[in-house]
mmCIF file of C-alpha atoms in Angstrom:
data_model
loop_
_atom_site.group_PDB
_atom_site.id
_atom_site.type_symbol
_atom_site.label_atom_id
_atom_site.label_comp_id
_atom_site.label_asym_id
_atom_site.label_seq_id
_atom_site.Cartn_x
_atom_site.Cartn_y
_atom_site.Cartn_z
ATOM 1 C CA UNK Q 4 -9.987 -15.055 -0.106
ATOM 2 C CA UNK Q 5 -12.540 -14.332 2.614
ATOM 3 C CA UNK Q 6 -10.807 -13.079 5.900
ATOM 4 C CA UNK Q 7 -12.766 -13.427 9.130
ATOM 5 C CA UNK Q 8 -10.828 -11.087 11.607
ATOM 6 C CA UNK Q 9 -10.541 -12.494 15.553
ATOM 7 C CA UNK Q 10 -12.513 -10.442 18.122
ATOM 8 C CA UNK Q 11 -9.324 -9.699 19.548
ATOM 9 C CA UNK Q 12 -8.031 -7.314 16.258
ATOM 10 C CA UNK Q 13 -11.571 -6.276 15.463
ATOM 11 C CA UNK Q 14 -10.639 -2.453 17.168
ATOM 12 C CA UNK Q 15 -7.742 -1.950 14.553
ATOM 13 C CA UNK Q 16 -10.532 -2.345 12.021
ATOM 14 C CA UNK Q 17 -11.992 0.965 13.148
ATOM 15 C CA UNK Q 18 -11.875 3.832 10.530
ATOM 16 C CA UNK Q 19 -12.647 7.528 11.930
ATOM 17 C CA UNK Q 20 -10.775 10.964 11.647
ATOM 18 C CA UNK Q 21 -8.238 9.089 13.661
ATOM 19 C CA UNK Q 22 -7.768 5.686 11.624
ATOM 20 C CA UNK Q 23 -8.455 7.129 8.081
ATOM 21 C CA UNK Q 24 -7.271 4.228 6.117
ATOM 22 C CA UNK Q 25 -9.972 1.998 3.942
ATOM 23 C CA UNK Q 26 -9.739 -1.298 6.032
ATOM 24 C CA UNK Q 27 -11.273 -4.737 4.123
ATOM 25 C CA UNK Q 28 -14.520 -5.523 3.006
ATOM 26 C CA UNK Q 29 -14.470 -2.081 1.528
ATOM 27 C CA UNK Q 30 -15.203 -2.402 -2.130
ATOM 28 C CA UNK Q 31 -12.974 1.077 -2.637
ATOM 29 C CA UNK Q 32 -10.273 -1.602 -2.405
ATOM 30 C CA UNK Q 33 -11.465 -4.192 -5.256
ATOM 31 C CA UNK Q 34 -11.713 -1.975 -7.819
ATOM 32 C CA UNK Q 35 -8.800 -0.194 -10.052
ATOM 33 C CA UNK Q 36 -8.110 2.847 -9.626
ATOM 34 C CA UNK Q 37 -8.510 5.532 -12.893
ATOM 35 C CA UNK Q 38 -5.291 7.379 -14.625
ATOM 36 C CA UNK Q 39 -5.136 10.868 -13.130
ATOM 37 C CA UNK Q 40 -5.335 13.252 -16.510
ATOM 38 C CA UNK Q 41 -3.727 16.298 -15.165
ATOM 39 C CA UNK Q 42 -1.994 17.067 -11.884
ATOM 40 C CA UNK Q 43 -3.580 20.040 -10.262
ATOM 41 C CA UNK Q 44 -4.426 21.301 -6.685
ATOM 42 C CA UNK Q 45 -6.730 18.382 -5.705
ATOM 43 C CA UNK Q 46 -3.781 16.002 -6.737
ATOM 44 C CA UNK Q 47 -1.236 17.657 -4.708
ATOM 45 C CA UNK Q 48 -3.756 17.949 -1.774
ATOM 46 C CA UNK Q 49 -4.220 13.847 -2.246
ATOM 47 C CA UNK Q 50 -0.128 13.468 -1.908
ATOM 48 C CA UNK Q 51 0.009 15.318 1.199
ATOM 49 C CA UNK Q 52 -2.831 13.768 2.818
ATOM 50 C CA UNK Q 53 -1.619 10.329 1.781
ATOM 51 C CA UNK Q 54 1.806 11.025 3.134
ATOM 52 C CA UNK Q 55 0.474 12.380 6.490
ATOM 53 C CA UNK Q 56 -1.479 9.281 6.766
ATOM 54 C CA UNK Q 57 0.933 6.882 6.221
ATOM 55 C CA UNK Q 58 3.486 8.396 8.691
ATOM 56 C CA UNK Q 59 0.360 8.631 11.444
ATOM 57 C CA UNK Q 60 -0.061 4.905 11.063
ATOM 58 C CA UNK Q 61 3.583 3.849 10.470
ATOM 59 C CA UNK Q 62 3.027 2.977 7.193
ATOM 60 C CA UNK Q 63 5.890 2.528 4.450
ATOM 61 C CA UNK Q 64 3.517 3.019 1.480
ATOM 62 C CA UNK Q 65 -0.144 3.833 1.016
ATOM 63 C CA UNK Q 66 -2.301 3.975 -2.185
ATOM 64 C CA UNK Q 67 -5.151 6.165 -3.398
ATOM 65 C CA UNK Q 68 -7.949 3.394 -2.573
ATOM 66 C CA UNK Q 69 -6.989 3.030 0.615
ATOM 67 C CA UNK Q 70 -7.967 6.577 1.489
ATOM 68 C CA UNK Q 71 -11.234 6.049 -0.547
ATOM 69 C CA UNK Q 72 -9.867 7.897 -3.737
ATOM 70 C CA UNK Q 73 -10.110 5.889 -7.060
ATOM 71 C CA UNK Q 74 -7.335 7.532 -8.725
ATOM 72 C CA UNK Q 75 -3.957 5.929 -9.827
ATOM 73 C CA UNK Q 76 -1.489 7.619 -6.957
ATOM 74 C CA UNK Q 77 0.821 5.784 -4.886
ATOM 75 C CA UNK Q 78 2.980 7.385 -1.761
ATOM 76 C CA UNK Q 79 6.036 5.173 -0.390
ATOM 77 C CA UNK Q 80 8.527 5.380 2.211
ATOM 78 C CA UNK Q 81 11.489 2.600 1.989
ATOM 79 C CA UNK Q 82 13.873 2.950 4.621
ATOM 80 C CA UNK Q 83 16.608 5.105 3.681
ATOM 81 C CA UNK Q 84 14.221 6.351 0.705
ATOM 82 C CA UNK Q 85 12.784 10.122 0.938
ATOM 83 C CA UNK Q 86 8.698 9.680 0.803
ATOM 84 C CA UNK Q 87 7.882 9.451 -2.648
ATOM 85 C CA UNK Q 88 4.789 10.145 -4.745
ATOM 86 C CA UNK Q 89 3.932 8.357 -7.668
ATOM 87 C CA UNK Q 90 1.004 9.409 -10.439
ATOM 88 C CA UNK Q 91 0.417 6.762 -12.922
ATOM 89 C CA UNK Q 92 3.123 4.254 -12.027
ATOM 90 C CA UNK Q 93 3.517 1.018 -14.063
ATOM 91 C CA UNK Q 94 5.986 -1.806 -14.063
ATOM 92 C CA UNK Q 95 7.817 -2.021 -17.074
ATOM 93 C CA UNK Q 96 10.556 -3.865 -16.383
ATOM 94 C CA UNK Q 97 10.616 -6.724 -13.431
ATOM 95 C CA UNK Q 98 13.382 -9.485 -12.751
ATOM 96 C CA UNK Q 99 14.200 -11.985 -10.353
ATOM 97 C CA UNK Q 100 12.495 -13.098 -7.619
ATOM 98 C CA UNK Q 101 11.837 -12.720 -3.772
ATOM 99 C CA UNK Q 102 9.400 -13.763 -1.131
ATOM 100 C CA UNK Q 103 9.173 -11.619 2.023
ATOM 101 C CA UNK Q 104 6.840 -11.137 4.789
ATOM 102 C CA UNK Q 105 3.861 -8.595 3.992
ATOM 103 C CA UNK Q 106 1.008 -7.054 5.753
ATOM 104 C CA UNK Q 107 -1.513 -4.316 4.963
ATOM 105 C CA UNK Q 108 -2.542 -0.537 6.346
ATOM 106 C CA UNK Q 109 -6.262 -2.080 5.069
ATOM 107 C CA UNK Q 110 -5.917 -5.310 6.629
ATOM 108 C CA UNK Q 111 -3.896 -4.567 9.994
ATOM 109 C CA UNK Q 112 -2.925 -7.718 11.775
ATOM 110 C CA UNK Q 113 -2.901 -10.058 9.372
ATOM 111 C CA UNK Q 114 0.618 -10.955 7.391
ATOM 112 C CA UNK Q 115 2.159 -13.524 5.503
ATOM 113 C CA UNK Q 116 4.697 -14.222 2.667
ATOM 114 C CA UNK Q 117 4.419 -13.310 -0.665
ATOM 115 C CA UNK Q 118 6.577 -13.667 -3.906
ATOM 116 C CA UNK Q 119 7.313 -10.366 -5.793
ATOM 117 C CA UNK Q 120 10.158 -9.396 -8.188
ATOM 118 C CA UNK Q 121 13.737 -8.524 -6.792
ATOM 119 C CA UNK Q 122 14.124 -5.822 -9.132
ATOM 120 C CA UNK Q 123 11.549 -3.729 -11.014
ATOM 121 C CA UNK Q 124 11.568 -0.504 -12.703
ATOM 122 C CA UNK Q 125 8.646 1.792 -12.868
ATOM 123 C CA UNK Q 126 7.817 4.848 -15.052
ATOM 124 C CA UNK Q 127 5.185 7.621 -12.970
ATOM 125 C CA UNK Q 128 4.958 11.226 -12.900
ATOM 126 C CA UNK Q 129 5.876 13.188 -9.795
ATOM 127 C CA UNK Q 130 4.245 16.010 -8.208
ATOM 128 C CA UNK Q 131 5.713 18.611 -10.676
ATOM 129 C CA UNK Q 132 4.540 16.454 -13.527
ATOM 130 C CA UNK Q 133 8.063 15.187 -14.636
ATOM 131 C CA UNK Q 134 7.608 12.167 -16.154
ATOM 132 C CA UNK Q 135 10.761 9.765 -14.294
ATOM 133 C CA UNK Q 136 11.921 6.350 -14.175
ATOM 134 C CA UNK Q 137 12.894 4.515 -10.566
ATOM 135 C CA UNK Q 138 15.239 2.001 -10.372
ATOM 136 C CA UNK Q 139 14.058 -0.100 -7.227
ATOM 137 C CA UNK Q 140 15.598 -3.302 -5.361
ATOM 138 C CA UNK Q 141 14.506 -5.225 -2.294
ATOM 139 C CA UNK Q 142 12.130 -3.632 0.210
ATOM 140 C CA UNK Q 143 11.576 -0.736 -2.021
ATOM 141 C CA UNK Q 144 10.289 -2.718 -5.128
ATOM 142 C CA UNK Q 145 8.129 -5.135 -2.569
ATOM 143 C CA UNK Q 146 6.643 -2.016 -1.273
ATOM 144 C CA UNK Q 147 5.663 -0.120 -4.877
ATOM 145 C CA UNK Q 148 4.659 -3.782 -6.273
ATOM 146 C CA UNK Q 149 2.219 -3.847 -3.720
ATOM 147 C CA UNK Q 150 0.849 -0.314 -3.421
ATOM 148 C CA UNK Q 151 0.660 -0.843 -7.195
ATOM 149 C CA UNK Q 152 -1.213 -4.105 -6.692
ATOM 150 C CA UNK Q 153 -3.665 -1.810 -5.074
ATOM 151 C CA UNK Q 154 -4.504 0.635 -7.741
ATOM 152 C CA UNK Q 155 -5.597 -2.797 -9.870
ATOM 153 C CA UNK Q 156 -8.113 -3.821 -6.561
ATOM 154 C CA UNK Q 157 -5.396 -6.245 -5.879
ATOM 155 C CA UNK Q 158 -4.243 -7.347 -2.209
ATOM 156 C CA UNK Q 159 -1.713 -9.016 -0.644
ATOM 157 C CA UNK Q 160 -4.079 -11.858 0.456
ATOM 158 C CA UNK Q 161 -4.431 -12.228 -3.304
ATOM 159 C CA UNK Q 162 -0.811 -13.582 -3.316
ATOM 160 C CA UNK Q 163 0.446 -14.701 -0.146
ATOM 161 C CA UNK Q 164 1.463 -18.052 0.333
ATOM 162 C CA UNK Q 165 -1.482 -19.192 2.181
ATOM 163 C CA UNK Q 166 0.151 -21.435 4.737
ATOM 164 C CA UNK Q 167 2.394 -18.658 5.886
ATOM 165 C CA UNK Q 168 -0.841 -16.347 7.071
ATOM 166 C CA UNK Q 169 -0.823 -15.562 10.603
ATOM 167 C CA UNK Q 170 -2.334 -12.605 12.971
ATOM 168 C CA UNK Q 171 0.332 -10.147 14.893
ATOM 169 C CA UNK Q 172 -0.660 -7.049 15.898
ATOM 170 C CA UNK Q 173 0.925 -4.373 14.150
ATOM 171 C CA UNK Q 174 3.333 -2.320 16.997
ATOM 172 C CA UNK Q 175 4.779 -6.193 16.683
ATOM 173 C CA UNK Q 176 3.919 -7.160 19.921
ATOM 174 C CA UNK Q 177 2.264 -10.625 20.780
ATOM 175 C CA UNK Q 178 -0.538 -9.215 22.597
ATOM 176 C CA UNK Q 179 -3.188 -7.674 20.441
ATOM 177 C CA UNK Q 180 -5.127 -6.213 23.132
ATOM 178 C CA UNK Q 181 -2.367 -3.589 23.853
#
């Protein structure tokens, strides 16, 4: 899907030391992301740049391509959930069904509605190296199904339900000038 972004959300599309975060046509963001072999400083230094970035811009998950890094690293923030990293994640199990408003740190401005699975449970190493299983529900398994999505060059636009796309600026506020 080709997005043409209105003049009036063109500044959120902006990246500098201030906006870090890949925004789309960047081809960083079509392409999958690589397994990361072995955890070791430049990992760790990822994680914490990931998770300072997606605080700074309100984010509640961020993935390696969306800082320009090709590696296989997810960070996520559910309400109510501590920030997590995630190395490697996959879906191994996913049931039932929801469909929930989405937008994008790489695509600010623009959501819509997208189906994902209710429940899903997801094997990853954390930043010691332990290999663990989460157990997530809701908000927290829309949020690692689509930072996931990511690590395969997949976006949300990818899935939405088209008719349900619309432009809001991101603070939530009609005006997108502010």
């Amino acid at each position: 899907m080709q997005i043409v972004v209105p003049d009036e959300y063109r500044h959120l599309y902006v990246q500098n030391q201030e906006r870090p975060v890949v925004k789309i046509p960047a081809e960083v963001l079509r392409q999958a992301a690589s397994e990361v072999s072995k955890i070791n400083k430049k990992t760790l230094l990822l994680i914490d740049d990931m998770m300072r970035i997606m605080r700074k811009a309100n984010g509640v998950g961020l993935a390696a391509p969306q800082v320009g890094v090709l590696q296989r690293v997810i960070v996520i923030a559910p309400d109510g959930m501590r920030p997590t990293a995630l190395i490697n994640p996959r879906i191994v199990i996913a049931e039932g069904e929801q469909i929930g408003q989405e937008g994008c740190l790489s695509i600010p401005g623009l959501y819509g509605d997208v189906k994902r699975a209710q429940y899903v449970e997801v094997e990853a190493t954390d930043r010691r190296g332990r290999e663990l299983t989460y157990e997530l529900e809701g908000m927290p398994a829309r949020i690692v199904q689509h930072e996931i999505d990511h690590l395969d060059g997949i976006l949300f636009i990818d899935k939405v339900i088209k008719e349900t796309l619309h432009w809001m600026h991101p603070d939530g506020s009609g005006d997108p000038a502010e």
